[in-house]
mmCIF file of C-alpha atoms in Angstrom:
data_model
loop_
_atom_site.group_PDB
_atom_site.id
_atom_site.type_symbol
_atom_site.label_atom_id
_atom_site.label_comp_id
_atom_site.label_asym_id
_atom_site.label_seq_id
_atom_site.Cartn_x
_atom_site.Cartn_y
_atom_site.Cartn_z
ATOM 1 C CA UNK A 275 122.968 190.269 139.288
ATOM 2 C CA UNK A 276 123.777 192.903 136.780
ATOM 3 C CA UNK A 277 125.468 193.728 133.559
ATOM 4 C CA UNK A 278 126.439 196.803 132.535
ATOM 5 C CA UNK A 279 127.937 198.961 129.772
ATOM 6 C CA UNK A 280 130.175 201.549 130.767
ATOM 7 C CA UNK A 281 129.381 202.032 134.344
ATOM 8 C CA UNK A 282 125.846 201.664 133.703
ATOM 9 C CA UNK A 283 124.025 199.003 134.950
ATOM 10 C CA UNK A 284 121.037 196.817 133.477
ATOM 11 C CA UNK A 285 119.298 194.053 134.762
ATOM 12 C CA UNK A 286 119.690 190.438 133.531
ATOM 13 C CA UNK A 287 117.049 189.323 131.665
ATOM 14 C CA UNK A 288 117.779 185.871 132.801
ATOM 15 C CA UNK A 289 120.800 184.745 134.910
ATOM 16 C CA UNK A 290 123.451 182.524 133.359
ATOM 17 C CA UNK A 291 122.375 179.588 135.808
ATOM 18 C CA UNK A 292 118.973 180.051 135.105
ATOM 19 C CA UNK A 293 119.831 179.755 131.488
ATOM 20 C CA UNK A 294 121.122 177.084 131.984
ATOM 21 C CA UNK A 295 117.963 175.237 133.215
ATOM 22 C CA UNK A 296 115.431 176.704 130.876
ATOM 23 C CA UNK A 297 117.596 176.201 127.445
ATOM 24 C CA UNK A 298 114.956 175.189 124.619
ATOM 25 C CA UNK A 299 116.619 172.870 122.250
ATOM 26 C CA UNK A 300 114.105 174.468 119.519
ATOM 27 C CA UNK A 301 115.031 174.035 116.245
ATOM 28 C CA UNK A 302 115.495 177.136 113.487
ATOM 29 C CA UNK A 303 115.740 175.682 110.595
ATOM 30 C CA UNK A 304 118.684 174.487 108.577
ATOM 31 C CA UNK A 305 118.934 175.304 105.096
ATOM 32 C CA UNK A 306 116.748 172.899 103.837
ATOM 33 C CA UNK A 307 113.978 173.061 107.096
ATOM 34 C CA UNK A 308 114.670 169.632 107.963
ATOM 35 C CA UNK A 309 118.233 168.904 109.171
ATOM 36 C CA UNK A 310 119.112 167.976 112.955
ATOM 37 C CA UNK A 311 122.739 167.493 113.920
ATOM 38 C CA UNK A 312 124.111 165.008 116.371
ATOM 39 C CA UNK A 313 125.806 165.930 119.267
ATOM 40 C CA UNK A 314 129.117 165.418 120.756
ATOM 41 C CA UNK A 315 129.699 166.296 124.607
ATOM 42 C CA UNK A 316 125.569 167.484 125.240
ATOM 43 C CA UNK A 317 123.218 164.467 126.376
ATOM 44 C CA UNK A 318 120.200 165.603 123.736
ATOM 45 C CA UNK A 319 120.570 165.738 120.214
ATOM 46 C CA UNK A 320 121.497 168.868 118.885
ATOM 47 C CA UNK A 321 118.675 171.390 117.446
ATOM 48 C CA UNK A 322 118.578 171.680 113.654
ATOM 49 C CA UNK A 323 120.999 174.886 112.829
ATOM 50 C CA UNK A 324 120.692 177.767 109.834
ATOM 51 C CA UNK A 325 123.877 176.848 107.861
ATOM 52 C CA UNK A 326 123.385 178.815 105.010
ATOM 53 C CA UNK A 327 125.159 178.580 101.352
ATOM 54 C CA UNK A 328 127.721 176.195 100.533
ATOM 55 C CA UNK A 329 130.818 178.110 101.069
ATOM 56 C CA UNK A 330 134.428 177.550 101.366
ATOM 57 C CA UNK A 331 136.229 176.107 104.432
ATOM 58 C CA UNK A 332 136.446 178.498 107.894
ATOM 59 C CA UNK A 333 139.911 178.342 109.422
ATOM 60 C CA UNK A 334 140.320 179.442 112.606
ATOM 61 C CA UNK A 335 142.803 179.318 115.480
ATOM 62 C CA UNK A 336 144.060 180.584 118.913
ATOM 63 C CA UNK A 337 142.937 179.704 122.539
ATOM 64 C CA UNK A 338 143.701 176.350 124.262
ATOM 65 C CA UNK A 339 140.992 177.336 126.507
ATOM 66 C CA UNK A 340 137.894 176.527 124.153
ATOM 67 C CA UNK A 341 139.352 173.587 122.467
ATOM 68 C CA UNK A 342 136.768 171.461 124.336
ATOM 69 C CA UNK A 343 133.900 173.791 123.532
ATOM 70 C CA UNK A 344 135.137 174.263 120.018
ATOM 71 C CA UNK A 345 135.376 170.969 119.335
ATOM 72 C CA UNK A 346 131.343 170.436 120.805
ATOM 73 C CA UNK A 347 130.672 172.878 118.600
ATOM 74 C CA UNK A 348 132.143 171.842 115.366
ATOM 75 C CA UNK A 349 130.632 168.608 115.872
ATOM 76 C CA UNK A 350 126.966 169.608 116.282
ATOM 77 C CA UNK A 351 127.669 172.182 113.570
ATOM 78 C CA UNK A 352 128.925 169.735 111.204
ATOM 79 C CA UNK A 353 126.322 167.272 111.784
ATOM 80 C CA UNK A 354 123.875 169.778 110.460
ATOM 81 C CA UNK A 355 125.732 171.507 108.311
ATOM 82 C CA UNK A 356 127.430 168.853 106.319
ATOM 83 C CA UNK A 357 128.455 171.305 103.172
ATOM 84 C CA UNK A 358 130.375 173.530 106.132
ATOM 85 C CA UNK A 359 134.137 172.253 106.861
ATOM 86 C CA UNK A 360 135.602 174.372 109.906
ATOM 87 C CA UNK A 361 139.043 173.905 110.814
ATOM 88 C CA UNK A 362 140.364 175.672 114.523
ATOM 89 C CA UNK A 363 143.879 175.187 115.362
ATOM 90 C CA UNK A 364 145.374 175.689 118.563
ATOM 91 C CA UNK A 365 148.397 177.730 119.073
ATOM 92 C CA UNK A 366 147.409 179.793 122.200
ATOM 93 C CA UNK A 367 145.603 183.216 121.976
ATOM 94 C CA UNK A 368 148.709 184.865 120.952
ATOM 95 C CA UNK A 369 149.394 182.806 118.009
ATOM 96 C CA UNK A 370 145.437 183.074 117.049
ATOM 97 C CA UNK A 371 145.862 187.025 116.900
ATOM 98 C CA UNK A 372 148.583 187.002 115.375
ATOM 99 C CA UNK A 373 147.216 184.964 112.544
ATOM 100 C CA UNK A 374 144.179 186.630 112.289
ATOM 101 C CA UNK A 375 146.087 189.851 111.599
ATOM 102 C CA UNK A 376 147.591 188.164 108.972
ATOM 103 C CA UNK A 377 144.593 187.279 107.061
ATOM 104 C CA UNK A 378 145.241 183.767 107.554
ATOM 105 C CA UNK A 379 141.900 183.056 109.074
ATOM 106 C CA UNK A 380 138.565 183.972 109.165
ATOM 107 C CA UNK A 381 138.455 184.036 113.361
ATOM 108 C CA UNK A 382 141.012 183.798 116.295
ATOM 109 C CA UNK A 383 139.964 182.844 119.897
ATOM 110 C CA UNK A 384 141.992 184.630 122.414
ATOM 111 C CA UNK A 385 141.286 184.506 125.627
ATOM 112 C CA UNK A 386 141.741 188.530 125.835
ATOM 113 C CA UNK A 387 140.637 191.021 124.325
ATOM 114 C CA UNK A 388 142.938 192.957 121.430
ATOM 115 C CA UNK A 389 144.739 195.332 122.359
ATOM 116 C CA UNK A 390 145.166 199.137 120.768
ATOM 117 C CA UNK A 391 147.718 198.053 118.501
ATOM 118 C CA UNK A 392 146.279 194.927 117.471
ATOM 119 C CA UNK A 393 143.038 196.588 116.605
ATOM 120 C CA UNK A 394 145.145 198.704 114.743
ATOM 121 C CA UNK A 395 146.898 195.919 112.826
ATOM 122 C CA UNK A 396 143.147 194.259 112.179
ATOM 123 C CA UNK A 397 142.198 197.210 110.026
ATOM 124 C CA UNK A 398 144.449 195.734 107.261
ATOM 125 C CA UNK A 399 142.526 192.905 106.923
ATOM 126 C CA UNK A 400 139.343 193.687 107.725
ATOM 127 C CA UNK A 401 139.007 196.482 104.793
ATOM 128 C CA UNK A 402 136.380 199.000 105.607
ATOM 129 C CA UNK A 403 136.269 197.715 109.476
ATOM 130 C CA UNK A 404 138.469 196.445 112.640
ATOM 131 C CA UNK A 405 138.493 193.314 114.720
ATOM 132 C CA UNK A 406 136.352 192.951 117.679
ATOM 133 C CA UNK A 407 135.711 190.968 120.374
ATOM 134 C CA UNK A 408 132.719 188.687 120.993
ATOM 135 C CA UNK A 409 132.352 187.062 124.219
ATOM 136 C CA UNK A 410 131.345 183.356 123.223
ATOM 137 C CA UNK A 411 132.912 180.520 125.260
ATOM 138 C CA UNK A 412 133.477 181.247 129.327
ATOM 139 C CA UNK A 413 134.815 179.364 131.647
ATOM 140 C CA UNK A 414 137.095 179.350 134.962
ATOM 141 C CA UNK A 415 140.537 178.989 135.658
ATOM 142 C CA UNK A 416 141.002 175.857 137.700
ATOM 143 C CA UNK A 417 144.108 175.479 139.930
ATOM 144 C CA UNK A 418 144.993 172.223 139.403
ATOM 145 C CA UNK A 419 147.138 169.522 141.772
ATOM 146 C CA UNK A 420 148.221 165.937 142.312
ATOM 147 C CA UNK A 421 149.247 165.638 146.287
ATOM 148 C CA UNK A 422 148.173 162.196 147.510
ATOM 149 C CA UNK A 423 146.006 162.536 150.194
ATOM 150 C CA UNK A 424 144.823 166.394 149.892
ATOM 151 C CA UNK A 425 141.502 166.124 148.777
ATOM 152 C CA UNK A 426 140.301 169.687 149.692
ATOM 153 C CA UNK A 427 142.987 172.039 148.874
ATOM 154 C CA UNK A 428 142.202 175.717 149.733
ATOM 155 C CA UNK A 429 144.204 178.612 148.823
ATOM 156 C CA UNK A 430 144.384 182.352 148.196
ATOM 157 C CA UNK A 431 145.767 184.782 145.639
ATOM 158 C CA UNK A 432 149.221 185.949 147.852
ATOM 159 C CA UNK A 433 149.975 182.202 148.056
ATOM 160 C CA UNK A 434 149.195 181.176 144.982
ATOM 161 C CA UNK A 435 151.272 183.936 143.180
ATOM 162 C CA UNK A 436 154.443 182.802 145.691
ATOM 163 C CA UNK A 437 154.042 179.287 144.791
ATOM 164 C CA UNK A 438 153.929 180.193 140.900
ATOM 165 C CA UNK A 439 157.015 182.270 141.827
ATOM 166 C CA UNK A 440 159.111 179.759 143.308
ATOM 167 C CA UNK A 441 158.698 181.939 146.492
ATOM 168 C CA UNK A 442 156.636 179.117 148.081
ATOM 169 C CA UNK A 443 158.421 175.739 147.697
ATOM 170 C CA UNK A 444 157.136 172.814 149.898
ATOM 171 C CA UNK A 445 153.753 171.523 149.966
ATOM 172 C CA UNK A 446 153.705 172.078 153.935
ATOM 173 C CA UNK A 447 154.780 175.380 153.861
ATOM 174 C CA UNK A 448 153.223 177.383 156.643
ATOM 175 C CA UNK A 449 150.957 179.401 154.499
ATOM 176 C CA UNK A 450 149.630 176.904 152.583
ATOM 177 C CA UNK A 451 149.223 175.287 156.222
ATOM 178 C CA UNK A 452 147.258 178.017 157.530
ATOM 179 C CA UNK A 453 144.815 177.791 154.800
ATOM 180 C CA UNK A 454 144.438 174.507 155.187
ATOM 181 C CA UNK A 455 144.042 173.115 158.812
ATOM 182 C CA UNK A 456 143.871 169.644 159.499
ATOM 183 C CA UNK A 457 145.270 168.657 156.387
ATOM 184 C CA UNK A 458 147.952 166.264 155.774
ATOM 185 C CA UNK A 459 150.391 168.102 153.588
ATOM 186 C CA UNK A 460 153.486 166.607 152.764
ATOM 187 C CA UNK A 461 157.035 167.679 153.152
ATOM 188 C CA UNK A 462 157.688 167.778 149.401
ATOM 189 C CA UNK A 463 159.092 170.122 146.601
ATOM 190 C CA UNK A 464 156.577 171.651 144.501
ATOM 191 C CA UNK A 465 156.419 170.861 140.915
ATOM 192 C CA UNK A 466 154.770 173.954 139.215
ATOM 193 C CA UNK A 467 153.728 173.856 135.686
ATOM 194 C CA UNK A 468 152.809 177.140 133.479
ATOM 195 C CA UNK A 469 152.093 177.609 130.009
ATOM 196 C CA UNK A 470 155.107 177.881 127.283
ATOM 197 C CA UNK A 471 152.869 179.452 124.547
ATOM 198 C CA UNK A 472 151.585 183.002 125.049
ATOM 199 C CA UNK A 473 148.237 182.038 126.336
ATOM 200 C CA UNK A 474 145.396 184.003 127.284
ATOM 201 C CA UNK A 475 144.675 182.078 129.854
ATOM 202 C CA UNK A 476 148.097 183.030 131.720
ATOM 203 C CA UNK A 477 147.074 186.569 131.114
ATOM 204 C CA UNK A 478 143.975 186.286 132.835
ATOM 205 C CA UNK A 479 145.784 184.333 136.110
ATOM 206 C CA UNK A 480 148.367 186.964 136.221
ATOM 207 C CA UNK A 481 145.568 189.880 136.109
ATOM 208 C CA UNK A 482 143.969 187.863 138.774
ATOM 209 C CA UNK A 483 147.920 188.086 140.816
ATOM 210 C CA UNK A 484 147.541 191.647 139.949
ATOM 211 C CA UNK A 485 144.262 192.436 141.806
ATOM 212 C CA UNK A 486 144.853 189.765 144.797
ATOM 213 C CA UNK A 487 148.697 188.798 145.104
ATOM 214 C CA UNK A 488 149.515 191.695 147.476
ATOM 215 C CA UNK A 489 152.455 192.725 145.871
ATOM 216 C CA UNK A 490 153.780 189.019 145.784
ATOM 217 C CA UNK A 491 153.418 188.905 141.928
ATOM 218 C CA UNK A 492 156.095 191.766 140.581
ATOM 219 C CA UNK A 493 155.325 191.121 136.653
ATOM 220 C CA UNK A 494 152.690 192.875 134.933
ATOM 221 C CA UNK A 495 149.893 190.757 133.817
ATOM 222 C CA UNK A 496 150.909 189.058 129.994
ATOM 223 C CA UNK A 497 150.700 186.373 127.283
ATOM 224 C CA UNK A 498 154.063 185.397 128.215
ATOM 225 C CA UNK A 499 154.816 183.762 131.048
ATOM 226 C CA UNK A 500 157.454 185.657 133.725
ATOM 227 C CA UNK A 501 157.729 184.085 136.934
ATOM 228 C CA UNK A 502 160.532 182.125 138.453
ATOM 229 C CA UNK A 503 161.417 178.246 137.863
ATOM 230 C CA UNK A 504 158.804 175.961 137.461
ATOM 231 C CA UNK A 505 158.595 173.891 134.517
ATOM 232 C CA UNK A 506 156.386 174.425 131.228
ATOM 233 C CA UNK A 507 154.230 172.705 128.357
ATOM 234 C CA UNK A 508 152.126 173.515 126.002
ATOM 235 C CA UNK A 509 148.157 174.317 126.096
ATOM 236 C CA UNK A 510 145.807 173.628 128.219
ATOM 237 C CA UNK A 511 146.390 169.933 127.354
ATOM 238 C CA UNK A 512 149.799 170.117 127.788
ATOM 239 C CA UNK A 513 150.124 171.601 131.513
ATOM 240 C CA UNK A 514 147.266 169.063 132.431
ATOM 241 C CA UNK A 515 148.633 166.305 131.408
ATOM 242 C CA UNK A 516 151.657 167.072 133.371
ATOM 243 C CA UNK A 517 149.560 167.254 136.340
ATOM 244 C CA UNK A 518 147.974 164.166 136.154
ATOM 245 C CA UNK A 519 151.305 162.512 135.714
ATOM 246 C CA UNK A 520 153.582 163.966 138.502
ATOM 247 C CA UNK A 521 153.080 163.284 141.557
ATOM 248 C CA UNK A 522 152.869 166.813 144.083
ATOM 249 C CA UNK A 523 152.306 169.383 140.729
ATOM 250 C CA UNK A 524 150.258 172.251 140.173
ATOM 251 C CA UNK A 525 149.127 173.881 137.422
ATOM 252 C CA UNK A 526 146.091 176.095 136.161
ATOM 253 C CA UNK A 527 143.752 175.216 133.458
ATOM 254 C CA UNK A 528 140.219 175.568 132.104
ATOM 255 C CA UNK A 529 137.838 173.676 134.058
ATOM 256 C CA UNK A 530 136.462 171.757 131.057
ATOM 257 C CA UNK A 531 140.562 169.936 131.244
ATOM 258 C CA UNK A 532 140.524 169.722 135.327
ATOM 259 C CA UNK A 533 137.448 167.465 134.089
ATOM 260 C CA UNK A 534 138.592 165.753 131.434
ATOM 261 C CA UNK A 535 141.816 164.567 132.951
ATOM 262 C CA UNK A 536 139.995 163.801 136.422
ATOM 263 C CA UNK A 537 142.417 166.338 138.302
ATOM 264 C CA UNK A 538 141.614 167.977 141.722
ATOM 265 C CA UNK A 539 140.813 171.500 141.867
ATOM 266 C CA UNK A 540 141.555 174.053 144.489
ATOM 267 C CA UNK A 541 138.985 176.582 146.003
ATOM 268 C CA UNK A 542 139.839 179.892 146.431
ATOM 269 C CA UNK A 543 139.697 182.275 149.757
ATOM 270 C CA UNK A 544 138.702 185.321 148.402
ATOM 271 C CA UNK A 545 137.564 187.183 151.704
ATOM 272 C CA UNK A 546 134.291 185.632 151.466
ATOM 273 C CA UNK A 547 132.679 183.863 154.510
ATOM 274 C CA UNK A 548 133.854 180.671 153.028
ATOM 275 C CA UNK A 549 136.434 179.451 150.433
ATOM 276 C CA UNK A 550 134.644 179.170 146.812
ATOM 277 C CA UNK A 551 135.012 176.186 145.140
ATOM 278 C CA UNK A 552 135.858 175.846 141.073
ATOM 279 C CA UNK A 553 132.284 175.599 139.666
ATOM 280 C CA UNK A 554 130.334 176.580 136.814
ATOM 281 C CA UNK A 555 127.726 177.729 139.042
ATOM 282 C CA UNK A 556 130.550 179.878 141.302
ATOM 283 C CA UNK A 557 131.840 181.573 138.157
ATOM 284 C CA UNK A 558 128.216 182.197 136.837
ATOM 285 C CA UNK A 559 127.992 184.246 139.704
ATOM 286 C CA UNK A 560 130.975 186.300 138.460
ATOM 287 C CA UNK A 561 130.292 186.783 135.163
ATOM 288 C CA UNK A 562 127.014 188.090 135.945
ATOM 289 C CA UNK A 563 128.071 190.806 137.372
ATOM 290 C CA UNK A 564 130.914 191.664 134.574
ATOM 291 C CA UNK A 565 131.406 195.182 132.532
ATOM 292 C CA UNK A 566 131.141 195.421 128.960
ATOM 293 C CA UNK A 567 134.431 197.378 128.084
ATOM 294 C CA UNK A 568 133.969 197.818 124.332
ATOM 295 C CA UNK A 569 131.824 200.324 122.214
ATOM 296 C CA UNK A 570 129.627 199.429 119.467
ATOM 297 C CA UNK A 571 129.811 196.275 118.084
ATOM 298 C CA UNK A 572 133.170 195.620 120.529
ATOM 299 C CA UNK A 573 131.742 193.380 123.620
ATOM 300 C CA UNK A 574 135.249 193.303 125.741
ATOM 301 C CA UNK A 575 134.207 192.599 129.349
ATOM 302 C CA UNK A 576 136.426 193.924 132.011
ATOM 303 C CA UNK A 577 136.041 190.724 135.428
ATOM 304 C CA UNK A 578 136.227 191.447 138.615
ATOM 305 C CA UNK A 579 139.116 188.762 140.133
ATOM 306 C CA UNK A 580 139.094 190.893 143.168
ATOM 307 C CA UNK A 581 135.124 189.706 143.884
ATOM 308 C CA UNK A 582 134.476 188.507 147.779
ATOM 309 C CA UNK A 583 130.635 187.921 146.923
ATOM 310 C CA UNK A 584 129.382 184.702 148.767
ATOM 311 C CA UNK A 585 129.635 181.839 145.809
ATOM 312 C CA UNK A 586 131.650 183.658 143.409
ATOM 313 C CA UNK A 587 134.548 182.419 141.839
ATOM 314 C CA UNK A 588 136.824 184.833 140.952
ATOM 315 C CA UNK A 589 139.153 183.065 138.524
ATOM 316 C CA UNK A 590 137.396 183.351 135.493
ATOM 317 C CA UNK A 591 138.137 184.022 132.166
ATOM 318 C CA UNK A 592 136.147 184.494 128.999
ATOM 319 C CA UNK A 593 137.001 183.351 125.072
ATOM 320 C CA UNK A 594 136.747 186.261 122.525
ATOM 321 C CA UNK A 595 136.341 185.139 119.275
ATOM 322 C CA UNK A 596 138.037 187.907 117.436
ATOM 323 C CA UNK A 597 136.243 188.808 113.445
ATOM 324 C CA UNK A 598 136.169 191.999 111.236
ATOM 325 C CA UNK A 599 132.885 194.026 111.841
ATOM 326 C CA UNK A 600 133.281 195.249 108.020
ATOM 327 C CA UNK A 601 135.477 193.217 105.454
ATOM 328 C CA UNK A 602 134.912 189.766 106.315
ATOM 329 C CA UNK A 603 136.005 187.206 102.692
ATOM 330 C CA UNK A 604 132.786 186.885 101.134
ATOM 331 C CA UNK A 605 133.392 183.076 100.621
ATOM 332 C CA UNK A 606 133.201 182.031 103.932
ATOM 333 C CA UNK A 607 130.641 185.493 105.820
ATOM 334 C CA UNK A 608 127.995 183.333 105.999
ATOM 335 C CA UNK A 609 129.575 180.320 107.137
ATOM 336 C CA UNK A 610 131.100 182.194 109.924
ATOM 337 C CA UNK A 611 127.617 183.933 111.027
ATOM 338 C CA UNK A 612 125.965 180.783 111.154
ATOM 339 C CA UNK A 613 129.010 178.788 112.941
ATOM 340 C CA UNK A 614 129.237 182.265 115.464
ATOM 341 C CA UNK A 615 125.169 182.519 115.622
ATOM 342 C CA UNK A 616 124.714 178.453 116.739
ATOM 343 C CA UNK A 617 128.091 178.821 119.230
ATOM 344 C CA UNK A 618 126.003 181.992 120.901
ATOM 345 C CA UNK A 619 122.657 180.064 120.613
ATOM 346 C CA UNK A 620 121.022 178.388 123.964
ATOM 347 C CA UNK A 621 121.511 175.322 122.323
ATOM 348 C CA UNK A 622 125.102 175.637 121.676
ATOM 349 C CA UNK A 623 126.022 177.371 125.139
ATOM 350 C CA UNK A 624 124.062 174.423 126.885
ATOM 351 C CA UNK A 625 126.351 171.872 124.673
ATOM 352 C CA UNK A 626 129.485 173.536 126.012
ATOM 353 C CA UNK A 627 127.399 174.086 129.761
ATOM 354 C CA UNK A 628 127.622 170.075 129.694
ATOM 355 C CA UNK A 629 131.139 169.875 129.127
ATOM 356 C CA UNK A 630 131.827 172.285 132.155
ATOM 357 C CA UNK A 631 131.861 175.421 130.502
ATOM 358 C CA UNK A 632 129.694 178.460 131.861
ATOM 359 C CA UNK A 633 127.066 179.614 129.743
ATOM 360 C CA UNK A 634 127.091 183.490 129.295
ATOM 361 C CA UNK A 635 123.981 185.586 130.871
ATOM 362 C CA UNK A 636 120.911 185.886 128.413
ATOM 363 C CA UNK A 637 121.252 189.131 128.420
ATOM 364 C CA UNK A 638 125.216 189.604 126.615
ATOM 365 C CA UNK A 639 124.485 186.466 124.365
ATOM 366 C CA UNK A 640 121.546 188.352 123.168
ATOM 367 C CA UNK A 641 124.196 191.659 122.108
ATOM 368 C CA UNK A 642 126.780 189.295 121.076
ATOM 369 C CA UNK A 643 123.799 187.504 118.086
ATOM 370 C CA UNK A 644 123.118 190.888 117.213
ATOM 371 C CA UNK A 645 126.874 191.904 116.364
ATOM 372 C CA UNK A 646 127.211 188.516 114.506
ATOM 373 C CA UNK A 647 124.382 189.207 112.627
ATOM 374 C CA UNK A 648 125.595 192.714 111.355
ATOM 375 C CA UNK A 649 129.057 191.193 110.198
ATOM 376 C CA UNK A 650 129.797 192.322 106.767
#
């Protein structure tokens, strides 16, 4: 498994499974030597955490996606870091970019990376410097489903993109038949949910259509959401609950909310010798082998949804957590390089690995706690 910069490849230190299994919950020191935080969502208390100065509140805001992990996070921080208040609001990734360009807070998770003119914009607030990307939270798209008495659902990218299209519209439809043999399928209307907020998680399923669809998805990948019919909510939260409650619905969501919500998730036929189920481990497998996109201090990934590698999971998507290299607010740098530096930590990517998040390869988290330790 490799990861590489530009075309280039270089091996993994340590694959993101095998991270996984050999996370030391060693502790660094908080600021006074002594402090261990409790943890919410990890099964072993969490390790004691640098917090740094008193400073003034963090506000952040954005992706859906992470609210699970963010909210592990916060509470480990905070246990350990009682003098550090951090606030992250939801919104969708949109929302969280936006507001970062504003200067209303100090981070934004999006669940893709800026684009040219949002870097652009970024350079107003961060004075001196630009907003970048830094690959923290990762997880996998789940497509989600409530059909009484399909257990195993299987699909593919074409049929997928119809049935978010309203050009698949019964549950026995002969291609989602054909995927699925043997299964009892029902003669019923699909009820498809999508996202209402501009949601980086849509953006990542539609550039997912975009490599696998087969021309059956004609939009170009977005925020916003552009198919045909289908009903919408809000957040990740929002579409799964809808799933849970009506009966023959679909939807896509992080894993971490399949789980939470107890919802069924399909696997995938991506070509490979068998179809890949939604798993941590699967998608581990994918990001292994992912591209860092961005220069310098930038660590934008570019996925490959088109994968057919045995075990990998090609619905994946990754949570940037978008800061100023250069003109961070002094009253609340350090807070945010020691919130950033635990979420990156193998402590804090095992709390989120419990919660059904995928913890990154050694190998990028070790480039992302070097960026986070050179914000200014």
């Amino acid at each position: 498994m490799k990861l590489q910069r530009n075309g280039r490849s270089k091996a993994l230190a340590i694959g993101a499974m095998a991270l996984v299994s050999s996370l030391s919950l060693a502790a660094c020191g908080s600021d006074d030597n002594t402090t261990a935080g409790g943890s919410s969502g990890s099964s072993a208390a969490a390790p004691a955490i640098d917090c740094g100065p008193k400073q003034a509140p963090l506000v952040a805001a954005g992706s859906t996606a992470q609210g699970n992990a963010i909210d592990i996070l916060k509470n480990n921080f905070g246990a350990a870091c009682k003098d550090t208040t951090i606030n992250y609001g939801g919104g969708g990734s949109g929302a969280g970019v936006q507001q970062f360009n504003q200067g209303k807070i100090q981070f934004a998770g999006s669940d893709s990376a800026l684009k040219p003119a949002e870097v652009d914009a970024s350079k107003v607030v961060c004075t001196g410097g630009q907003g970048i990307n830094l690959p923290v939270v990762a997880g996998l798209i789940s497509i989600v489903y409530n059909v009484e008495g399909v257990d195993n659902l299987v699909l593919d990218g074409p049929t997928i993109a119809k049935i978010f299209d309203s050009q698949i519209t019964k549950w026995n439809d002969q291609a989602i038949v054909a995927l699925n043999p043997g299964a009892k399928l029902p003669d019923a209307d699909i009820q498809a949910f999508h996202r209402t907020d501009d949601s980086g998680t849509t953006e990542n399923l539609t550039k997912y259509f975009a490599k696998t669809s087969a021309g059956a998805w004609s939009y170009p990948a977005s925020k916003a959401w552009a198919g045909k019919g289908g009903q919408g909510a809000s957040g990740s939260a929002g579409v799964s609950a809808q799933v849970k409650q009506v009966k023959n619905s679909v939807s896509y969501a992080e894993l971490s909310f399949a789980q939470t919500n107890n919802l069924k998730s399909a696997s995938i036929n991506t070509g490979a010798a068998k179809p890949v189920e939604a798993t941590a481990v699967n998608a581990a497998n994918t990001f292994a082998k992912a591209q860092i996109a961005g220069t310098g201090s930038d660590l934008a990934l570019t996925l490959d949804y088109a994968t057919k590698d045995e075990g990998s999971y090609p619905l994946v998507l990754v949570t940037y957590e978008i800061v100023c290299d250069k003109g961070n607010k002094a009253d609340t740098l350090d807070a945010l390089k020691a919130f950033l530096g635990y979420s990156i930590s193998d402590a804090g990517q095992k709390a989120i690995g419990d919660a059904g998040y995928v913890p990154l390869p050694k190998e990028l988290t070790g480039k992302v706690t070097a960026a986070v330790k050179a914000l200014a």
